[in-house]
Coordinates of C-alpha atoms in Angstrom, one line a residue:
M1 CA -55.3 51.0 -41.6
S2 CA -52.1 50.2 -39.9
L3 CA -53.7 47.2 -38.3
Q4 CA -53.5 43.6 -39.5
M5 CA -56.6 41.9 -40.9
A6 CA -57.2 39.8 -37.8
E7 CA -57.4 43.0 -35.7
I8 CA -59.8 44.7 -38.1
H9 CA -62.0 41.6 -38.2
S10 CA -62.1 41.5 -34.3
F11 CA -63.0 45.2 -34.2
M12 CA -65.9 44.7 -36.7
V13 CA -67.2 41.7 -34.9
S14 CA -67.1 43.4 -31.4
N15 CA -69.0 46.4 -32.8
G16 CA -71.6 44.5 -34.8
I17 CA -70.2 45.5 -38.2
N18 CA -70.8 43.0 -41.0
P19 CA -67.5 42.5 -43.0
S20 CA -69.5 41.7 -46.1
D21 CA -70.6 45.4 -46.2
F22 CA -67.1 46.2 -47.5
D23 CA -65.5 45.3 -50.8
A24 CA -61.8 45.5 -49.7
F25 CA -59.6 46.1 -46.7
I26 CA -56.2 47.8 -46.9
C27 CA -54.1 46.6 -44.0
R28 CA -50.7 47.1 -42.5
S29 CA -50.5 50.7 -43.7
G30 CA -50.9 49.5 -47.3
A31 CA -48.7 46.4 -47.4
D32 CA -51.7 44.0 -47.6
L33 CA -54.9 43.9 -49.4
Y34 CA -57.9 41.6 -48.6
Y35 CA -61.4 41.1 -50.1
T36 CA -64.5 39.7 -48.4
S37 CA -65.5 36.2 -49.3
S38 CA -68.8 34.3 -48.7
H39 CA -67.1 30.8 -49.1
S40 CA -66.0 30.4 -45.5
E41 CA -67.4 31.6 -42.2
D42 CA -64.1 30.8 -40.4
N43 CA -62.1 32.9 -42.8
P44 CA -64.3 35.4 -44.6
F45 CA -61.4 37.2 -46.3
V46 CA -59.4 36.5 -49.4
F47 CA -55.8 37.7 -49.6
D48 CA -54.6 39.4 -52.8
L49 CA -51.2 37.7 -53.6
Y50 CA -50.9 39.6 -56.9
Y51 CA -50.8 42.9 -55.0
H52 CA -47.5 41.9 -53.4
S53 CA -46.0 41.3 -56.9
H54 CA -47.2 44.8 -57.6
I55 CA -45.3 46.4 -54.7
E56 CA -42.2 44.3 -54.3
Y57 CA -40.1 46.3 -56.7
R58 CA -36.8 47.3 -54.9
W59 CA -38.1 45.9 -51.6
G60 CA -35.1 45.5 -49.3
G61 CA -36.2 42.2 -47.8
G62 CA -34.0 40.5 -45.2
G63 CA -31.2 43.0 -45.5
L64 CA -33.6 45.8 -44.7
R65 CA -35.0 44.0 -41.7
K66 CA -31.5 43.4 -40.2
T67 CA -30.7 47.1 -40.6
L68 CA -34.0 48.1 -39.0
V69 CA -33.4 45.7 -36.0
R70 CA -29.9 47.2 -35.5
W71 CA -31.4 50.7 -35.6
A72 CA -34.1 49.7 -33.1
S73 CA -31.6 48.3 -30.7
S74 CA -29.7 51.6 -30.8
V75 CA -32.7 53.7 -29.6
I76 CA -32.1 53.6 -25.8
D77 CA -33.8 55.2 -22.8
K78 CA -30.8 56.3 -20.7
N79 CA -33.1 56.9 -17.7
A80 CA -34.6 53.4 -17.7
K81 CA -34.7 51.7 -14.4
N82 CA -33.5 48.4 -15.7
K83 CA -32.1 46.7 -18.8
K84 CA -35.5 45.4 -19.8
E85 CA -37.0 48.9 -20.1
E86 CA -34.1 50.6 -21.8
H87 CA -35.0 49.5 -25.3
V88 CA -37.5 52.0 -26.7
V89 CA -38.2 50.3 -30.1
T90 CA -38.6 46.5 -30.4
E91 CA -39.5 44.3 -33.3
D92 CA -43.0 42.9 -33.2
E93 CA -42.2 39.5 -34.6
A94 CA -45.7 38.2 -34.2
V95 CA -47.1 40.9 -36.5
S96 CA -44.2 41.4 -38.9
T97 CA -44.5 39.8 -42.4
N98 CA -42.4 39.6 -45.5
Y99 CA -43.9 42.9 -46.7
C100 CA -44.3 44.8 -43.4
Y101 CA -41.7 45.0 -40.7
A102 CA -43.5 46.1 -37.6
F103 CA -42.0 47.6 -34.4
N104 CA -43.5 48.5 -31.0
V105 CA -42.6 51.8 -29.5
R106 CA -42.5 52.0 -25.7
N107 CA -42.0 55.8 -25.5
P108 CA -42.7 57.8 -28.7
A109 CA -41.1 60.9 -27.3
L110 CA -37.7 59.2 -27.4
V111 CA -37.9 58.0 -31.0
P112 CA -36.0 60.0 -33.6
P113 CA -38.1 61.7 -36.3
A114 CA -39.2 59.5 -39.2
K115 CA -37.3 61.6 -41.7
E116 CA -34.0 60.6 -39.9
L117 CA -34.8 56.9 -40.3
R118 CA -35.8 57.5 -43.9
K119 CA -32.5 59.3 -44.5
M120 CA -30.5 56.4 -43.0
M121 CA -32.3 53.9 -45.2
T122 CA -31.7 56.1 -48.3
I123 CA -28.0 56.4 -47.5
Q124 CA -27.8 52.6 -47.4
A125 CA -29.7 52.3 -50.6
L126 CA -32.6 50.6 -48.9
S127 CA -35.9 51.6 -50.5
C128 CA -38.9 51.6 -48.2
H129 CA -41.8 53.5 -46.6
V130 CA -41.3 54.3 -42.9
I131 CA -44.7 55.0 -41.3
Y132 CA -45.2 56.0 -37.7
C133 CA -48.7 55.0 -36.7
Q134 CA -51.2 54.5 -33.8
N135 CA -50.1 57.8 -32.2
G136 CA -46.4 56.8 -32.5
R137 CA -46.8 53.5 -30.6
K138 CA -46.1 51.5 -33.8
I139 CA -43.7 51.8 -36.7
N140 CA -44.5 50.0 -40.0
V141 CA -41.9 49.7 -42.6
I142 CA -43.3 48.6 -46.0
P143 CA -42.2 48.6 -49.7
V144 CA -41.6 52.0 -51.3
L145 CA -44.4 51.2 -53.8
A146 CA -46.9 50.4 -51.0
S147 CA -49.2 52.8 -49.2
R148 CA -52.9 53.1 -48.5
S149 CA -53.3 55.7 -51.3
Q150 CA -51.4 53.4 -53.7
A151 CA -53.6 50.5 -52.8
L152 CA -56.7 52.6 -53.8
R153 CA -55.0 53.2 -57.1
Y154 CA -54.3 49.5 -57.5
L155 CA -58.0 48.7 -56.9
Y156 CA -58.9 51.1 -59.7
L157 CA -56.3 49.7 -62.1
R158 CA -57.0 46.0 -61.5
W159 CA -60.7 45.9 -60.8
G160 CA -62.0 49.2 -62.3
M161 CA -63.3 50.3 -58.9
D162 CA -65.1 53.6 -59.2
L163 CA -63.0 55.8 -56.9
T164 CA -65.6 58.6 -57.1
K165 CA -67.8 56.4 -54.9
V166 CA -65.1 55.7 -52.3
V167 CA -65.0 57.6 -49.1
V168 CA -61.9 57.7 -46.9
F169 CA -62.2 58.6 -43.2
I170 CA -59.1 60.2 -41.8
G171 CA -58.1 62.1 -38.6
E172 CA -56.8 65.6 -38.7
R173 CA -53.4 64.1 -38.0
G174 CA -53.4 60.6 -39.2
D175 CA -50.4 58.3 -39.6
T176 CA -47.3 60.0 -41.0
N177 CA -48.4 59.3 -44.6
Y178 CA -51.9 60.7 -44.1
E179 CA -51.4 63.4 -46.7
G180 CA -51.6 60.9 -49.6
F181 CA -55.3 60.6 -48.9
L182 CA -56.1 64.2 -49.5
G183 CA -56.8 64.8 -53.2
G184 CA -57.7 62.5 -56.1
A185 CA -61.0 61.2 -57.4
H186 CA -62.1 59.6 -54.1
K187 CA -63.8 61.5 -51.3
S188 CA -62.2 62.3 -48.0
F189 CA -63.9 62.9 -44.7
I190 CA -61.6 64.6 -42.2
L191 CA -62.6 63.8 -38.6
G192 CA -62.1 67.0 -36.6
G193 CA -60.5 66.5 -33.2
V194 CA -59.3 63.0 -34.1
S195 CA -55.6 63.6 -34.1
N196 CA -52.2 62.6 -32.8
T197 CA -51.6 64.2 -29.5
N198 CA -47.9 63.3 -29.6
D199 CA -45.8 66.3 -30.6
Q200 CA -42.9 64.2 -31.7
L201 CA -45.2 62.3 -34.2
N202 CA -46.7 65.5 -35.4
A203 CA -43.2 66.8 -36.2
N204 CA -42.9 63.7 -38.5
I205 CA -45.7 64.9 -40.8
I206 CA -44.1 65.5 -44.2
Y207 CA -46.6 68.2 -45.1
P208 CA -48.9 70.3 -42.9
L209 CA -52.6 69.8 -43.5
S210 CA -53.0 73.3 -44.9
D211 CA -50.5 72.6 -47.7
V212 CA -52.2 69.4 -49.0
W213 CA -55.9 70.1 -48.4
P214 CA -57.5 72.0 -51.3
K215 CA -60.0 74.1 -49.4
D216 CA -62.3 74.5 -52.4
S217 CA -62.5 70.8 -53.2
S218 CA -66.1 69.4 -53.1
N219 CA -64.5 65.9 -52.4
I220 CA -63.3 66.8 -49.0
I221 CA -65.3 67.6 -45.9
Q222 CA -64.1 68.2 -42.3
S223 CA -66.4 67.6 -39.3
P224 CA -66.4 69.7 -36.2
N225 CA -64.2 68.6 -33.3
Q226 CA -67.3 67.3 -31.5
F227 CA -69.3 65.3 -34.0
S228 CA -72.2 62.8 -33.9
V229 CA -73.4 60.0 -36.1
A230 CA -75.9 62.5 -37.5
D231 CA -73.0 64.8 -38.5
I232 CA -71.3 62.0 -40.3
R233 CA -74.5 61.1 -42.1
G234 CA -75.1 64.7 -43.1
S235 CA -71.5 65.0 -44.5
L236 CA -72.0 61.8 -46.5
V237 CA -75.1 63.3 -48.0
K238 CA -73.1 66.4 -48.9
L239 CA -70.5 64.2 -50.6
G240 CA -73.2 62.6 -52.6
V241 CA -72.7 59.1 -51.1
L242 CA -76.0 58.9 -49.3
N243 CA -79.4 60.3 -50.2
G244 CA -80.8 63.0 -48.0

């Protein structure tokens, strides 16, 4: 998820979901990794510090952040009614961490394509992953070795997690790095109709779904655009995760 752990925890609590039903949580678009813990009710999660040492190679750090802040200040809404509203992209300092620089986007339609920002970072020899998320309302910039799919690979390498028993739920148009989830040993459940409605964000997708989705794969299932809990359960049965 592109969310931070506190947001994920709040969502689970408000929906009656028990965090202990999950083994791990990939947060901030793949920049952070947490595990559930039974040792503390106040903080039921354990942060994986070693994961950061795994992804920090060539991470730009402070220099990258300064470059991103300068870029953000250059994205201006020329039709804004006042100075306060003219800045389209602003740093979310409350959410940003040493391994995830987060930015809020006031109007996604005015933000340049992700590939342009990636190109600018490359020209300045700043390695990173630029991810437009939450329907273009957020931008997460994380280490080049970090992503949600790479976090799955890390769980396999460090803990021997059986990826054949892992199911990833993803919208037809997820965040701009959604294609990394399609393929591999894990199972993918594509939620039909759950997509980015923002044309500008859709233009940022590196590869169209048809190019990265192996149609004959038994590890990938797509639901209809209108689906129910029963549809999800039936699909999990087909994937071999649940018994019929």
